[in-house]
Amino acid sequence: MAEEIAYQRCINPDCAATYAVSEILFGCARCGDLLDVVYDWDRAALPRRLEEFEAAWTRRHDPLAFSGVWRFRALLPFVDPKHVVTIGEGQTLLRPSERVARYVGLKPGRLFLQYEGLNPSGSFKDNGMTACLSHANMVGAIRAACASTGNTSASLALFCAAAGWPSPIVFVGSGKIAYGKLSQALEYGALTLQIVGDFDDAMRQVQAAAKRLKLYLANSLNPFRLEGQKAIMYRVLEALRWEVPDWIVVPGGNLGNASAFGKAWHELRELGLVDRVPRLAIINAAGANTLYALYEQHGLRWNGGRPDMALVQRYYEQLDRERRRANTVASAIEINRPVNLKKALRALDVCDGVVREVTDQAILDAKAQVGAGGLGCEPASAAAVAGVKKLVSEQVIEPDDRVVCILTGHLLKDPIATVAYHGTDQKQFDAVLGKRGVRRATFANRPVVVANDLDEILRAIQLYALR
Ligand code: F0G
């Protein structure tokens, strides 16, 4: 039944080719553009009010009601429940943070952190992975693959291991992936290909290899993955007792999340389930700022589905001429050629969005504030917080606005960035952070080296803690 309600459609309005959800495509067969999953909502079993989703809370013994993605399945009805692959993803929290609110210049009670680090693999990717692997299961795909800056590979590897599927093939850039994430891909048994190159190279290669070997592509090019990531917005709404916030702020890398959020809000409004949508802020790292450059500096817009792709092409040619590669300590978003660029433009259009870039210095300082405030995140996630600070200082975000930052990944994903920031090893600081223009660890909490001697230890405690 689900297969009749849902279909795939090319996002290019001049093409708009449609395909059954049973087809494995990852791009329009006619024009090569991105695909959406779209629904014949008249035939779907929709709730009249969002509050109706709360009924699932009483059925937490049912894996589909327990999942933070599938309890909203009425809003992503492309798969029959019998094909769903779930590992309990989406048990995440929305927490207000007074400390971080103060840091970014918002009034008390106005800043909320959506902590996606609580997912089984430690990042928001699990929301999308459950959806695309349910599709893979539905169409009988045998072996999955992805390119990754680390979290997608960790998530894909975990799901395949948990489901007892063949090991996935993951393509990562050499030396480009944080240790927490690499350790996950290895431990969960993925065939891990370290491409001599960066994420943009790995992304290009995985698409070519997937075509040749008929691998199931689990990147956010896959429109079914983005359907799962819509659920992050549903949970934000739920945690705010179904009140729409003023701002959603998200880091931008391959731009899958931003695209999924835009689609979620567009659909909720079309369906009459919300009466307004929040504004969207997408935050790039300054060392990987394609969207910022194109949207804010070159004026690229969605333009009714016909963005100026010649401008994009020229921009990429310029990057190549100048041999500019993405470079940021926020390795998760170290991406110069975001595959979902077009869909992100659409999301910015739907949500009256803005794009900002933030320095690695601002990212690490914001990250330390998030940690000290009682939630921990990896550098890319902290870009969202640094972005809010910037937008408040520009008076784009008002101190009284209700703002939700998506903390996309767990603190433990990238221990080296954290230890280099707080630690006392200048060499490590220079090698990891200094070379990227980070000058100081503004909020460092230094470890104290002390002799193996009780008197010395007591003196140190007296000096540092009991002053
Ligand atoms: N934050 C984290 C922790 C991520 O891992 C990613 C993307 C992003 C933000 C950016 O999200 O791509 O939807 O704009 N990581 C991908 C990966 C690219 O391979 O794990 P996006």
Short mmCIF file of C-alpha atoms and ligand atoms in Angstrom, two decimals:
data_model
loop_
_atom_site.label_atom_id
_atom_site.label_comp_id
_atom_site.label_asym_id
_atom_site.label_seq_id
_atom_site.Cartn_x
_atom_site.Cartn_y
_atom_site.Cartn_z
CA MET A 1 0.00 0.00 0.00
CA ALA A 2 2.79 2.39 1.00
CA GLU A 3 4.25 1.95 -2.45
CA GLU A 4 1.16 3.44 -4.06
CA ILE A 5 1.05 6.51 -1.84
CA ALA A 6 4.69 7.39 -2.41
CA TYR A 7 6.79 7.95 -5.49
CA GLN A 8 10.07 9.60 -6.47
CA ARG A 9 10.16 12.84 -8.43
CA CYS A 10 12.93 14.88 -10.00
CA ILE A 11 13.29 18.28 -8.30
CA ASN A 12 13.93 20.04 -11.61
CA PRO A 13 10.55 21.59 -12.57
CA ASP A 14 11.46 21.40 -16.25
CA CYS A 15 11.85 17.63 -15.93
CA ALA A 16 9.73 16.48 -12.96
CA ALA A 17 10.09 12.85 -14.08
CA THR A 18 8.53 10.42 -11.64
CA TYR A 19 9.60 6.95 -10.59
CA ALA A 20 8.20 4.25 -8.35
CA VAL A 21 9.69 4.01 -4.86
CA SER A 22 10.76 0.48 -5.78
CA GLU A 23 13.36 1.87 -8.21
CA ILE A 24 16.97 2.26 -7.02
CA LEU A 25 18.16 5.48 -8.64
CA PHE A 26 19.94 8.16 -6.52
CA GLY A 27 19.44 10.69 -9.31
CA CYS A 28 16.97 11.37 -12.09
CA ALA A 29 17.43 8.84 -14.90
CA ARG A 30 16.38 11.49 -17.42
CA CYS A 31 18.25 14.66 -16.40
CA GLY A 32 20.53 13.59 -13.53
CA ASP A 33 19.07 16.03 -10.99
CA LEU A 34 18.24 15.20 -7.37
CA LEU A 35 15.15 13.18 -6.52
CA ASP A 36 12.53 13.76 -3.84
CA VAL A 37 10.23 11.27 -2.21
CA VAL A 38 6.73 12.70 -2.64
CA TYR A 39 3.35 11.51 -1.43
CA ASP A 40 -0.22 11.43 -2.47
CA TRP A 41 -1.28 12.81 0.92
CA ASP A 42 -4.97 12.37 0.16
CA ARG A 43 -4.45 8.64 0.39
CA ALA A 44 -2.21 8.69 3.46
CA ALA A 45 -3.48 8.12 6.99
CA LEU A 46 -2.57 11.52 8.41
CA PRO A 47 -3.25 12.77 11.91
CA ARG A 48 -5.52 15.80 12.18
CA ARG A 49 -3.29 17.37 14.81
CA LEU A 50 0.36 16.83 15.63
CA GLU A 51 -0.58 15.95 19.24
CA GLU A 52 -1.95 12.66 17.93
CA PHE A 53 1.61 11.40 17.54
CA GLU A 54 1.85 11.30 21.32
CA ALA A 55 -0.32 8.18 21.37
CA ALA A 56 2.77 6.21 20.30
CA TRP A 57 4.38 6.92 23.69
CA THR A 58 2.13 4.36 25.33
CA ARG A 59 3.33 1.63 22.95
CA ARG A 60 7.05 1.75 23.52
CA HIS A 61 7.29 -2.06 23.47
CA ASP A 62 6.55 -1.78 19.72
CA PRO A 63 9.85 -0.97 17.94
CA LEU A 64 8.06 1.26 15.43
CA ALA A 65 6.45 3.31 18.18
CA PHE A 66 9.71 3.37 20.15
CA SER A 67 11.78 4.72 17.24
CA GLY A 68 12.06 8.50 17.20
CA VAL A 69 11.71 8.28 13.42
CA TRP A 70 9.01 5.68 12.83
CA ARG A 71 6.53 6.90 15.39
CA PHE A 72 6.08 9.71 12.88
CA ARG A 73 5.78 7.31 9.95
CA ALA A 74 2.48 8.84 8.87
CA LEU A 75 4.68 11.69 7.60
CA LEU A 76 7.05 9.42 5.67
CA PRO A 77 4.76 6.69 4.38
CA PHE A 78 7.00 5.16 1.72
CA VAL A 79 7.64 1.79 3.31
CA ASP A 80 5.56 -1.02 4.65
CA PRO A 81 6.26 -1.50 8.40
CA LYS A 82 7.35 -5.07 7.74
CA HIS A 83 10.40 -3.79 5.88
CA VAL A 84 11.51 -1.24 8.48
CA VAL A 85 15.04 -1.67 9.86
CA THR A 86 15.28 0.06 13.24
CA ILE A 87 17.83 0.00 16.06
CA GLY A 88 16.04 2.40 18.41
CA GLU A 89 17.28 5.57 16.75
CA GLY A 90 16.01 9.01 17.62
CA GLN A 91 15.78 8.78 21.43
CA THR A 92 17.19 12.27 21.60
CA LEU A 93 16.66 15.31 23.80
CA LEU A 94 15.85 18.95 23.38
CA ARG A 95 17.44 20.75 26.30
CA PRO A 96 17.44 24.44 27.13
CA SER A 97 20.90 25.75 27.98
CA GLU A 98 21.18 28.91 30.05
CA ARG A 99 24.94 28.97 29.86
CA VAL A 100 25.01 28.74 26.08
CA ALA A 101 22.14 31.25 25.83
CA ARG A 102 24.26 33.73 27.80
CA TYR A 103 27.28 33.00 25.65
CA VAL A 104 25.47 33.69 22.37
CA GLY A 105 23.54 36.69 23.71
CA LEU A 106 20.03 35.25 23.96
CA LYS A 107 17.67 35.86 26.86
CA PRO A 108 17.24 33.09 29.45
CA GLY A 109 15.04 30.25 28.26
CA ARG A 110 15.39 31.13 24.59
CA LEU A 111 18.14 28.73 23.46
CA PHE A 112 17.52 25.01 23.01
CA LEU A 113 20.01 22.34 22.01
CA GLN A 114 18.67 19.33 20.11
CA TYR A 115 21.15 16.66 21.15
CA GLU A 116 21.41 14.19 18.27
CA GLY A 117 24.62 12.78 19.78
CA LEU A 118 22.37 10.46 21.78
CA ASN A 119 21.64 8.31 18.74
CA PRO A 120 22.96 4.71 18.73
CA SER A 121 25.96 5.64 16.57
CA GLY A 122 26.37 9.03 18.23
CA SER A 123 25.14 11.31 15.45
CA PHE A 124 21.99 12.47 13.67
CA LYS A 125 22.81 10.18 10.74
CA ASP A 126 20.90 7.31 12.34
CA ASN A 127 17.64 9.16 11.62
CA GLY A 128 18.38 8.96 7.93
CA MET A 129 20.06 5.56 7.93
CA THR A 130 17.02 3.77 9.35
CA ALA A 131 14.94 5.24 6.53
CA CYS A 132 17.27 4.50 3.64
CA LEU A 133 18.09 1.00 4.85
CA SER A 134 14.38 0.29 5.23
CA HIS A 135 14.09 1.27 1.59
CA ALA A 136 17.08 -0.94 0.75
CA ASN A 137 15.37 -3.79 2.57
CA MET A 138 12.13 -3.14 0.71
CA VAL A 139 13.82 -3.27 -2.71
CA GLY A 140 16.10 -6.19 -1.81
CA ALA A 141 19.41 -4.34 -2.14
CA ILE A 142 22.33 -6.52 -1.14
CA ARG A 143 25.29 -4.31 -0.33
CA ALA A 144 25.43 -0.70 0.75
CA ALA A 145 28.15 1.90 0.30
CA CYS A 146 28.78 5.52 1.22
CA ALA A 147 31.38 8.25 1.15
CA SER A 148 31.80 9.91 4.48
CA THR A 149 33.51 12.45 6.65
CA GLY A 150 32.96 9.80 9.32
CA ASN A 151 29.49 9.83 10.80
CA THR A 152 27.63 8.41 7.82
CA SER A 153 30.11 5.54 7.67
CA ALA A 154 29.76 4.90 11.43
CA SER A 155 25.99 4.87 11.16
CA LEU A 156 25.85 2.68 8.06
CA ALA A 157 28.34 0.23 9.54
CA LEU A 158 26.39 0.02 12.81
CA PHE A 159 23.05 -0.60 11.11
CA CYS A 160 24.47 -3.28 8.80
CA ALA A 161 26.17 -5.03 11.73
CA ALA A 162 23.00 -4.87 13.84
CA ALA A 163 20.82 -6.17 11.01
CA GLY A 164 23.26 -8.94 10.15
CA TRP A 165 23.71 -7.59 6.61
CA PRO A 166 26.87 -7.91 4.53
CA SER A 167 29.60 -5.43 5.50
CA PRO A 168 29.06 -2.08 3.82
CA ILE A 169 31.80 -0.38 1.82
CA VAL A 170 32.73 3.03 3.12
CA PHE A 171 34.89 5.58 1.32
CA VAL A 172 36.72 8.09 3.50
CA GLY A 173 39.36 10.71 2.77
CA SER A 174 42.86 9.86 4.02
CA GLY A 175 43.56 11.35 7.43
CA LYS A 176 40.32 13.31 7.15
CA ILE A 177 38.16 11.45 9.60
CA ALA A 178 38.03 11.87 13.36
CA TYR A 179 39.19 8.90 15.40
CA GLY A 180 35.91 8.20 17.14
CA LYS A 181 34.23 7.74 13.76
CA LEU A 182 37.02 5.72 12.17
CA SER A 183 37.06 3.41 15.17
CA GLN A 184 33.32 2.81 14.72
CA ALA A 185 33.57 1.91 11.02
CA LEU A 186 36.39 -0.53 11.81
CA GLU A 187 34.80 -2.06 14.87
CA TYR A 188 31.41 -2.57 13.20
CA GLY A 189 33.11 -4.37 10.35
CA ALA A 190 32.80 -2.03 7.36
CA LEU A 191 35.18 -2.44 4.44
CA THR A 192 36.88 0.93 4.91
CA LEU A 193 38.54 2.42 1.84
CA GLN A 194 40.82 5.33 2.69
CA ILE A 195 40.92 7.23 -0.57
CA VAL A 196 44.05 9.31 -1.13
CA GLY A 197 42.07 12.52 -1.33
CA ASP A 198 39.33 14.30 0.57
CA PHE A 199 35.57 13.88 1.01
CA ASP A 200 34.75 15.52 -2.32
CA ASP A 201 36.96 12.94 -4.05
CA ALA A 202 35.46 10.08 -2.05
CA MET A 203 31.93 11.26 -2.90
CA ARG A 204 32.71 11.30 -6.62
CA GLN A 205 34.29 7.85 -6.50
CA VAL A 206 31.56 6.17 -4.49
CA GLN A 207 28.95 7.31 -6.98
CA ALA A 208 30.94 5.85 -9.87
CA ALA A 209 31.63 2.61 -8.00
CA ALA A 210 27.98 2.28 -6.92
CA LYS A 211 26.88 2.55 -10.53
CA ARG A 212 29.37 -0.06 -11.73
CA LEU A 213 28.86 -2.56 -8.91
CA LYS A 214 25.17 -1.83 -8.23
CA LEU A 215 25.88 -0.84 -4.64
CA TYR A 216 23.10 0.77 -2.62
CA LEU A 217 24.20 4.35 -1.95
CA ALA A 218 23.53 5.47 1.63
CA ASN A 219 24.65 9.09 1.22
CA SER A 220 22.20 11.95 1.52
CA LEU A 221 21.88 11.94 -2.28
CA ASN A 222 19.54 9.11 -1.43
CA PRO A 223 16.15 10.80 -1.01
CA PHE A 224 14.89 8.15 1.39
CA ARG A 225 17.61 9.08 3.87
CA LEU A 226 16.35 12.63 4.00
CA GLU A 227 12.84 11.38 4.77
CA GLY A 228 14.18 9.94 8.02
CA GLN A 229 16.00 13.14 8.90
CA LYS A 230 12.72 15.07 8.75
CA ALA A 231 11.94 13.40 12.08
CA ILE A 232 14.49 15.62 13.84
CA MET A 233 12.14 18.53 13.21
CA TYR A 234 9.12 16.54 14.41
CA ARG A 235 10.90 15.77 17.67
CA VAL A 236 11.91 19.40 18.12
CA LEU A 237 8.29 20.39 17.70
CA GLU A 238 7.14 17.68 20.07
CA ALA A 239 9.62 18.78 22.74
CA LEU A 240 8.37 22.37 22.36
CA ARG A 241 4.83 21.10 22.91
CA TRP A 242 4.10 21.57 19.20
CA GLU A 243 4.97 25.26 19.17
CA VAL A 244 7.05 26.31 16.18
CA PRO A 245 10.35 27.96 17.24
CA ASP A 246 11.61 31.15 15.61
CA TRP A 247 14.90 29.70 14.35
CA ILE A 248 16.41 26.34 13.48
CA VAL A 249 20.20 26.57 13.24
CA VAL A 250 22.16 23.73 11.69
CA PRO A 251 25.72 23.16 10.50
CA GLY A 252 26.00 22.74 6.73
CA GLY A 253 28.24 20.13 5.10
CA ASN A 254 26.74 18.02 2.35
CA LEU A 255 23.49 19.89 3.14
CA GLY A 256 21.32 16.83 3.64
CA ASN A 257 20.03 17.90 7.04
CA ALA A 258 19.12 21.41 5.95
CA SER A 259 17.36 19.94 2.90
CA ALA A 260 15.41 17.47 5.01
CA PHE A 261 14.39 20.18 7.47
CA GLY A 262 13.13 22.43 4.69
CA LYS A 263 11.06 19.59 3.26
CA ALA A 264 9.67 18.72 6.69
CA TRP A 265 8.48 22.28 7.31
CA HIS A 266 7.13 22.70 3.80
CA GLU A 267 5.06 19.53 4.13
CA LEU A 268 3.81 20.34 7.64
CA ARG A 269 2.61 23.71 6.43
CA GLU A 270 1.02 22.28 3.26
CA LEU A 271 -0.78 19.72 5.38
CA GLY A 272 -2.07 22.40 7.74
CA LEU A 273 -0.31 20.78 10.70
CA VAL A 274 1.59 24.00 11.48
CA ASP A 275 0.52 27.55 10.74
CA ARG A 276 4.00 28.98 10.26
CA VAL A 277 7.54 27.75 9.70
CA PRO A 278 10.71 28.77 11.55
CA ARG A 279 13.54 30.62 9.89
CA LEU A 280 16.52 28.47 8.99
CA ALA A 281 20.17 29.37 9.49
CA ILE A 282 22.76 27.12 7.85
CA ILE A 283 26.27 27.54 9.23
CA ASN A 284 29.36 26.72 7.19
CA ALA A 285 32.89 26.51 8.51
CA ALA A 286 34.87 29.36 6.95
CA GLY A 287 37.28 26.79 5.47
CA ALA A 288 34.44 24.96 3.67
CA ASN A 289 32.06 27.77 2.81
CA THR A 290 30.62 27.00 -0.63
CA LEU A 291 27.01 27.61 0.37
CA TYR A 292 27.88 30.83 2.18
CA ALA A 293 29.85 32.14 -0.80
CA LEU A 294 27.19 31.23 -3.35
CA TYR A 295 24.12 32.26 -1.35
CA GLU A 296 25.29 35.30 0.58
CA GLN A 297 28.03 36.66 -1.68
CA HIS A 298 26.96 35.65 -5.18
CA GLY A 299 23.20 35.83 -4.61
CA LEU A 300 22.42 32.28 -5.73
CA ARG A 301 18.75 31.46 -5.05
CA TRP A 302 16.31 28.57 -5.49
CA ASN A 303 14.47 30.63 -8.07
CA GLY A 304 11.43 28.38 -8.34
CA GLY A 305 13.57 25.31 -8.95
CA ARG A 306 15.80 26.96 -11.55
CA PRO A 307 18.89 28.18 -9.66
CA ASP A 308 21.71 29.58 -11.74
CA MET A 309 23.76 26.40 -12.05
CA ALA A 310 26.19 28.09 -14.45
CA LEU A 311 27.19 30.31 -11.53
CA VAL A 312 27.77 27.20 -9.42
CA GLN A 313 29.83 25.65 -12.19
CA ARG A 314 31.97 28.76 -12.48
CA TYR A 315 32.48 28.78 -8.72
CA TYR A 316 33.68 25.16 -8.74
CA GLU A 317 36.01 25.87 -11.65
CA GLN A 318 37.49 28.74 -9.69
CA LEU A 319 38.02 26.45 -6.68
CA ASP A 320 39.88 24.05 -8.96
CA ARG A 321 41.96 26.79 -10.59
CA GLU A 322 43.00 28.09 -7.19
CA ARG A 323 43.49 24.51 -5.93
CA ARG A 324 41.31 25.33 -2.94
CA ARG A 325 40.37 22.29 -0.88
CA ALA A 326 38.04 22.31 2.09
CA ASN A 327 39.98 22.80 5.30
CA THR A 328 38.50 23.02 8.78
CA VAL A 329 38.92 21.42 12.19
CA ALA A 330 35.19 20.63 11.91
CA SER A 331 36.07 17.62 9.76
CA ALA A 332 32.43 16.48 9.51
CA ILE A 333 31.64 19.50 7.36
CA GLU A 334 34.95 19.72 5.51
CA ILE A 335 33.14 19.66 2.16
CA ASN A 336 33.40 22.03 -0.79
CA ARG A 337 30.96 20.42 -3.23
CA PRO A 338 27.78 19.73 -1.28
CA VAL A 339 25.63 17.27 -3.22
CA ASN A 340 22.38 18.67 -1.83
CA LEU A 341 23.14 22.26 -2.75
CA LYS A 342 19.94 22.65 -4.77
CA LYS A 343 17.68 21.18 -2.11
CA ALA A 344 19.34 23.41 0.49
CA LEU A 345 18.49 26.44 -1.64
CA ARG A 346 14.90 25.23 -1.63
CA ALA A 347 14.99 24.89 2.16
CA LEU A 348 16.35 28.42 2.49
CA ASP A 349 13.51 29.57 0.27
CA VAL A 350 10.84 27.74 2.30
CA CYS A 351 12.20 29.00 5.62
CA ASP A 352 13.36 32.51 4.69
CA GLY A 353 16.84 31.34 5.52
CA VAL A 354 20.28 32.82 6.00
CA VAL A 355 23.75 31.32 5.68
CA ARG A 356 26.80 32.28 7.73
CA GLU A 357 30.40 31.14 7.97
CA VAL A 358 32.25 30.83 11.26
CA THR A 359 35.97 30.43 11.96
CA ASP A 360 37.53 27.38 13.55
CA GLN A 361 38.36 29.60 16.53
CA ALA A 362 34.69 30.48 16.99
CA ILE A 363 33.69 26.83 16.54
CA LEU A 364 36.05 25.52 19.22
CA ASP A 365 35.17 28.23 21.71
CA ALA A 366 31.46 27.53 21.18
CA LYS A 367 32.13 23.82 21.56
CA ALA A 368 33.80 24.38 24.94
CA GLN A 369 30.76 26.37 26.06
CA VAL A 370 28.39 23.59 25.01
CA GLY A 371 30.46 21.11 27.00
CA ALA A 372 30.72 23.32 30.07
CA GLY A 373 26.95 23.78 29.85
CA GLY A 374 26.39 20.07 30.30
CA LEU A 375 26.09 18.68 26.78
CA GLY A 376 29.05 17.73 24.63
CA CYS A 377 29.36 17.91 20.89
CA GLU A 378 31.89 17.55 18.11
CA PRO A 379 33.31 20.62 16.34
CA ALA A 380 30.89 20.62 13.38
CA SER A 381 27.89 20.74 15.72
CA ALA A 382 29.32 23.69 17.59
CA ALA A 383 29.36 25.65 14.35
CA ALA A 384 25.61 26.06 14.85
CA VAL A 385 26.16 27.67 18.25
CA ALA A 386 28.92 29.93 16.90
CA GLY A 387 26.50 30.82 14.09
CA VAL A 388 23.82 31.90 16.55
CA LYS A 389 26.33 34.10 18.36
CA LYS A 390 27.22 35.75 15.09
CA LEU A 391 23.59 36.22 14.02
CA VAL A 392 22.69 37.72 17.41
CA SER A 393 25.61 40.14 17.14
CA GLU A 394 24.33 41.13 13.68
CA GLN A 395 20.81 41.57 15.14
CA VAL A 396 19.44 39.08 12.63
CA ILE A 397 18.43 36.88 15.54
CA GLU A 398 16.78 38.91 18.32
CA PRO A 399 17.69 38.17 21.97
CA ASP A 400 14.08 37.22 22.59
CA ASP A 401 13.80 34.76 19.69
CA ARG A 402 13.31 31.09 20.44
CA VAL A 403 16.27 29.35 18.85
CA VAL A 404 17.00 25.65 18.37
CA CYS A 405 20.55 24.55 17.51
CA ILE A 406 20.98 21.04 16.20
CA LEU A 407 23.90 19.37 17.98
CA THR A 408 24.57 16.86 15.24
CA GLY A 409 27.28 14.69 16.77
CA HIS A 410 28.59 13.53 20.15
CA LEU A 411 31.60 15.00 21.93
CA LEU A 412 33.41 11.65 21.87
CA LYS A 413 33.49 11.55 18.07
CA ASP A 414 36.57 13.74 17.94
CA PRO A 415 38.62 13.45 21.14
CA ILE A 416 41.75 14.82 19.50
CA ALA A 417 40.21 18.22 18.77
CA THR A 418 39.00 18.43 22.37
CA VAL A 419 42.25 17.37 23.98
CA ALA A 420 44.30 19.64 21.72
CA TYR A 421 42.12 22.56 22.87
CA HIS A 422 42.16 21.89 26.60
CA GLY A 423 45.56 20.23 26.86
CA THR A 424 48.97 21.70 27.64
CA ASP A 425 50.84 20.18 24.69
CA GLN A 426 51.71 23.15 22.49
CA LYS A 427 52.92 20.87 19.69
CA GLN A 428 49.59 19.11 19.56
CA PHE A 429 47.74 22.42 19.68
CA ASP A 430 49.77 23.71 16.74
CA ALA A 431 49.41 20.51 14.72
CA VAL A 432 45.66 20.13 15.18
CA LEU A 433 44.39 23.67 15.69
CA GLY A 434 47.13 26.25 15.22
CA LYS A 435 47.64 25.30 11.59
CA ARG A 436 44.00 26.17 11.00
CA GLY A 437 44.28 29.63 12.45
CA VAL A 438 43.10 28.85 15.97
CA ARG A 439 45.14 31.19 18.18
CA ARG A 440 43.94 30.48 21.69
CA ALA A 441 41.94 28.04 23.74
CA THR A 442 39.74 30.74 25.23
CA PHE A 443 37.85 28.43 27.58
CA ALA A 444 40.53 25.82 28.15
CA ASN A 445 40.20 23.60 31.20
CA ARG A 446 43.83 22.56 31.56
CA PRO A 447 44.81 19.23 33.08
CA VAL A 448 47.18 19.67 36.02
CA VAL A 449 50.34 17.57 36.09
CA VAL A 450 51.19 16.59 39.61
CA ALA A 451 53.82 14.39 41.28
CA ASN A 452 52.86 10.97 42.58
CA ASP A 453 52.86 12.34 46.12
CA LEU A 454 49.90 12.98 48.41
CA ASP A 455 51.15 16.31 49.75
CA GLU A 456 51.67 17.60 46.23
CA ILE A 457 48.24 16.30 45.21
CA LEU A 458 46.55 18.00 48.18
CA ARG A 459 48.41 21.22 47.41
CA ALA A 460 47.24 21.07 43.80
CA ILE A 461 43.63 20.53 44.83
CA GLN A 462 43.91 23.41 47.30
CA LEU A 463 45.40 25.64 44.65
CA TYR A 464 43.04 24.85 41.78
CA ALA A 465 39.74 23.78 43.32
CA LEU A 466 39.39 25.15 46.82
CA ARG A 467 40.52 28.70 46.28
N1 F0G B 1 27.42 17.58 11.68
C1 F0G B 1 27.96 16.37 11.71
C2 F0G B 1 28.40 15.83 13.03
C3 F0G B 1 28.11 15.63 10.52
O1 F0G B 1 28.65 14.42 10.55
C4 F0G B 1 27.70 16.20 9.30
C5 F0G B 1 27.86 15.50 8.03
C6 F0G B 1 27.14 17.48 9.33
C7 F0G B 1 27.01 18.13 10.53
C8 F0G B 1 26.66 18.12 8.10
O2 F0G B 1 25.43 17.59 7.72
O3 F0G B 1 25.96 16.90 5.42
O4 F0G B 1 23.63 17.08 6.23
O5 F0G B 1 25.00 19.13 5.86
N2 F0G B 1 28.52 14.45 7.90
C9 F0G B 1 28.55 13.65 6.66
C10 F0G B 1 29.24 12.35 6.88
C11 F0G B 1 28.95 14.38 5.46
O6 F0G B 1 29.79 11.78 5.93
O7 F0G B 1 29.23 11.84 7.99
P1 F0G B 1 24.97 17.69 6.20
#
